[in-house]
PDB file of C-alpha atoms in Angstrom:
ATOM      1  CA  MET B 206      -2.141  11.293   9.690  1.00 49.00           C
ATOM      2  CA  ASP B 207       0.101  12.903   6.752  1.00 54.00           C
ATOM      3  CA  LEU B 208       2.566  10.352   4.872  1.00 58.00           C
ATOM      4  CA  GLU B 209       5.880  10.885   5.083  1.00 63.00           C
ATOM      5  CA  LEU B 210       7.409   8.319   3.614  1.00 62.00           C
ATOM      6  CA  GLU B 211      11.729   9.139   2.869  1.00 66.00           C
ATOM      7  CA  GLY B 212      14.151   7.993   1.427  1.00 74.00           C
ATOM      8  CA  ALA B 213      14.127   4.125   1.276  1.00 76.00           C
ATOM      9  CA  ASP B 214      10.677   3.919   2.141  1.00 73.00           C
ATOM     10  CA  LEU B 215       9.476   6.058  -0.696  1.00 77.00           C
ATOM     11  CA  LYS B 216      11.999   4.286  -2.794  1.00 81.00           C
ATOM     12  CA  SER B 217      10.620   1.629  -2.079  1.00 83.00           C
ATOM     13  CA  VAL B 218       6.649   2.402  -2.088  1.00 83.00           C
ATOM     14  CA  LEU B 219       7.211   3.728  -5.360  1.00 88.00           C
ATOM     15  CA  ASN B 220       8.636   1.004  -6.611  1.00 88.00           C
ATOM     16  CA  ARG B 221       5.933  -1.428  -6.095  1.00 87.00           C
ATOM     17  CA  LEU B 222       3.587   1.269  -7.594  1.00 91.00           C
ATOM     18  CA  ARG B 223       5.577   1.344 -11.060  1.00 92.00           C
ATOM     19  CA  ARG B 224       5.656  -2.462 -11.112  1.00 89.00           C
ATOM     20  CA  ALA B 225       1.746  -2.801 -10.557  1.00 91.00           C
ATOM     21  CA  GLN B 226       1.471  -0.049 -13.101  1.00 94.00           C
ATOM     22  CA  GLY B 227       3.632  -2.312 -15.409  1.00 93.00           C
ATOM     23  CA  GLN B 228       1.836  -5.408 -14.654  1.00 92.00           C
ATOM     24  CA  ILE B 229      -2.195  -3.660 -15.154  1.00 95.00           C
ATOM     25  CA  SER B 230      -1.056  -1.776 -18.520  1.00 95.00           C
ATOM     26  CA  GLY B 231      -0.052  -6.026 -19.001  1.00 94.00           C
ATOM     27  CA  VAL B 232      -2.858  -6.979 -18.205  1.00 95.00           C
ATOM     28  CA  ILE B 233      -5.015  -4.297 -20.354  1.00 96.00           C
ATOM     29  CA  ARG B 234      -2.734  -4.954 -23.433  1.00 96.00           C
ATOM     30  CA  MET B 235      -3.143  -9.414 -22.722  1.00 96.00           C
ATOM     31  CA  ILE B 236      -6.871  -8.773 -22.688  1.00 96.00           C
ATOM     32  CA  GLU B 237      -6.967  -6.679 -25.408  1.00 97.00           C
ATOM     33  CA  GLU B 238      -5.460  -9.107 -27.368  1.00 96.00           C
ATOM     34  CA  GLY B 239      -7.267 -12.564 -26.526  1.00 96.00           C
ATOM     35  CA  ARG B 240      -4.570 -13.307 -24.477  1.00 96.00           C
ATOM     36  CA  ASP B 241      -4.895 -17.062 -22.502  1.00 95.00           C
ATOM     37  CA  CYS B 242      -7.635 -16.275 -19.389  1.00 94.00           C
ATOM     38  CA  GLU B 243      -5.367 -17.816 -16.586  1.00 95.00           C
ATOM     39  CA  ASP B 244      -2.182 -15.850 -17.997  1.00 94.00           C
ATOM     40  CA  VAL B 245      -3.868 -12.623 -18.643  1.00 95.00           C
ATOM     41  CA  VAL B 246      -5.712 -14.168 -14.226  1.00 95.00           C
ATOM     42  CA  THR B 247      -1.697 -15.104 -13.355  1.00 94.00           C
ATOM     43  CA  GLN B 248      -0.576 -11.062 -14.218  1.00 93.00           C
ATOM     44  CA  LEU B 249      -3.695  -9.996 -12.882  1.00 93.00           C
ATOM     45  CA  ALA B 250      -2.577 -10.960  -8.943  1.00 93.00           C
ATOM     46  CA  ALA B 251       0.762 -10.496  -9.634  1.00 92.00           C
ATOM     47  CA  ALA B 252      -0.718  -6.690 -10.101  1.00 93.00           C
ATOM     48  CA  SER B 253      -2.972  -6.379  -6.160  1.00 92.00           C
ATOM     49  CA  ARG B 254       0.173  -8.847  -4.399  1.00 90.00           C
ATOM     50  CA  ALA B 255       2.164  -5.081  -5.859  1.00 89.00           C
ATOM     51  CA  LEU B 256      -0.461  -2.918  -4.414  1.00 90.00           C
ATOM     52  CA  ASP B 257      -0.755  -4.348  -1.425  1.00 88.00           C
ATOM     53  CA  ARG B 258       2.014  -4.691  -0.845  1.00 87.00           C
ATOM     54  CA  ALA B 259       2.774  -1.003  -0.837  1.00 87.00           C
ATOM     55  CA  GLY B 260       0.046  -0.412   1.069  1.00 85.00           C
ATOM     56  CA  PHE B 261       0.958  -2.514   3.802  1.00 84.00           C
ATOM     57  CA  ALA B 262       3.846  -0.429   3.476  1.00 83.00           C
ATOM     58  CA  ILE B 263       2.649   3.224   3.579  1.00 80.00           C
ATOM     59  CA  ILE B 264       0.539   1.028   6.592  1.00 79.00           C
ATOM     60  CA  ALA B 265       3.825   0.210   8.120  1.00 79.00           C
ATOM     61  CA  THR B 266       5.189   4.252   7.453  1.00 78.00           C
ATOM     62  CA  GLY B 267       2.115   5.759   9.376  1.00 72.00           C
ATOM     63  CA  LEU B 268       2.246   3.299  12.773  1.00 73.00           C
ATOM     64  CA  GLN B 269       6.373   4.263  13.241  1.00 73.00           C
ATOM     65  CA  LYS B 270       4.706   7.889  13.136  1.00 72.00           C
ATOM     66  CA  CYS B 271       1.609   7.064  15.430  1.00 68.00           C
ATOM     67  CA  VAL B 272       3.823   5.605  18.303  1.00 70.00           C
ATOM     68  CA  ALA B 273       6.400   8.223  17.372  1.00 72.00           C
ATOM     69  CA  ASP B 274       3.885  10.885  18.225  1.00 68.00           C
ATOM     70  CA  ILE B 275       1.952   9.250  20.711  1.00 66.00           C
ATOM     71  CA  GLU B 276       5.610   8.874  23.396  1.00 69.00           C
ATOM     72  CA  SER B 277       6.505  12.697  22.403  1.00 72.00           C
ATOM     73  CA  GLY B 278       2.960  13.343  22.436  1.00 64.00           C
ATOM     74  CA  ARG B 279       2.231  14.995  19.196  1.00 62.00           C
ATOM     75  CA  ALA B 280      -1.340  12.643  19.073  1.00 58.00           C
ATOM     76  CA  ASN B 281      -3.207  15.754  17.269  1.00 59.00           C
ATOM     77  CA  GLY B 282      -5.862  15.838  19.895  1.00 62.00           C
ATOM     78  CA  GLU B 283      -6.285  12.440  19.358  1.00 63.00           C
ATOM     79  CA  ASP B 284      -5.663   9.560  21.891  1.00 69.00           C
ATOM     80  CA  GLY B 285      -3.881   5.947  21.320  1.00 68.00           C
ATOM     81  CA  GLU B 286      -7.212   4.035  21.480  1.00 76.00           C
ATOM     82  CA  GLN B 287      -8.388   6.770  18.437  1.00 77.00           C
ATOM     83  CA  MET B 288      -5.201   6.401  16.552  1.00 73.00           C
ATOM     84  CA  ARG B 289      -4.807   2.310  16.430  1.00 74.00           C
ATOM     85  CA  ALA B 290      -9.000   2.556  16.288  1.00 80.00           C
ATOM     86  CA  ARG B 291      -7.856   4.975  12.419  1.00 77.00           C
ATOM     87  CA  LEU B 292      -4.686   2.583  12.287  1.00 74.00           C
ATOM     88  CA  GLU B 293      -7.031  -0.728  12.201  1.00 79.00           C
ATOM     89  CA  ARG B 294      -9.784   0.523   9.369  1.00 82.00           C
ATOM     90  CA  LEU B 295      -6.656   1.178   7.126  1.00 76.00           C
ATOM     91  CA  PHE B 296      -5.712  -2.219   7.388  1.00 75.00           C
ATOM     92  CA  LEU B 297      -8.379  -3.861   7.217  1.00 82.00           C
ATOM     93  CA  SER B 298      -9.220  -2.188   4.255  1.00 80.00           C
ATOM     94  CA  LEU B 299      -6.116  -3.908   2.531  1.00 73.00           C
ATOM     95  CA  ALA B 300      -7.784  -7.194   3.599  1.00 71.00           C
TER      96      ALA B 300
END
């Protein structure tokens, strides 16, 4: 399953990843400065949510592609059940 993000989907995922990147940089800086634990954990949680949302957006795009491939008969040698199992493993890896 190739990743084919385009247009708004690509922009959204990249924005989420850049946001997470900035938040992680902020967490590192906060730790280096000896900032309050609660502030650090709050910022780290925000970065984690941004990464999760990017991952779910990528999986959603993958689901759409798989459904289109199954409907058009271009399933790359996989049947629907194999594709579903792969996507389920990907989804659960983010849980």
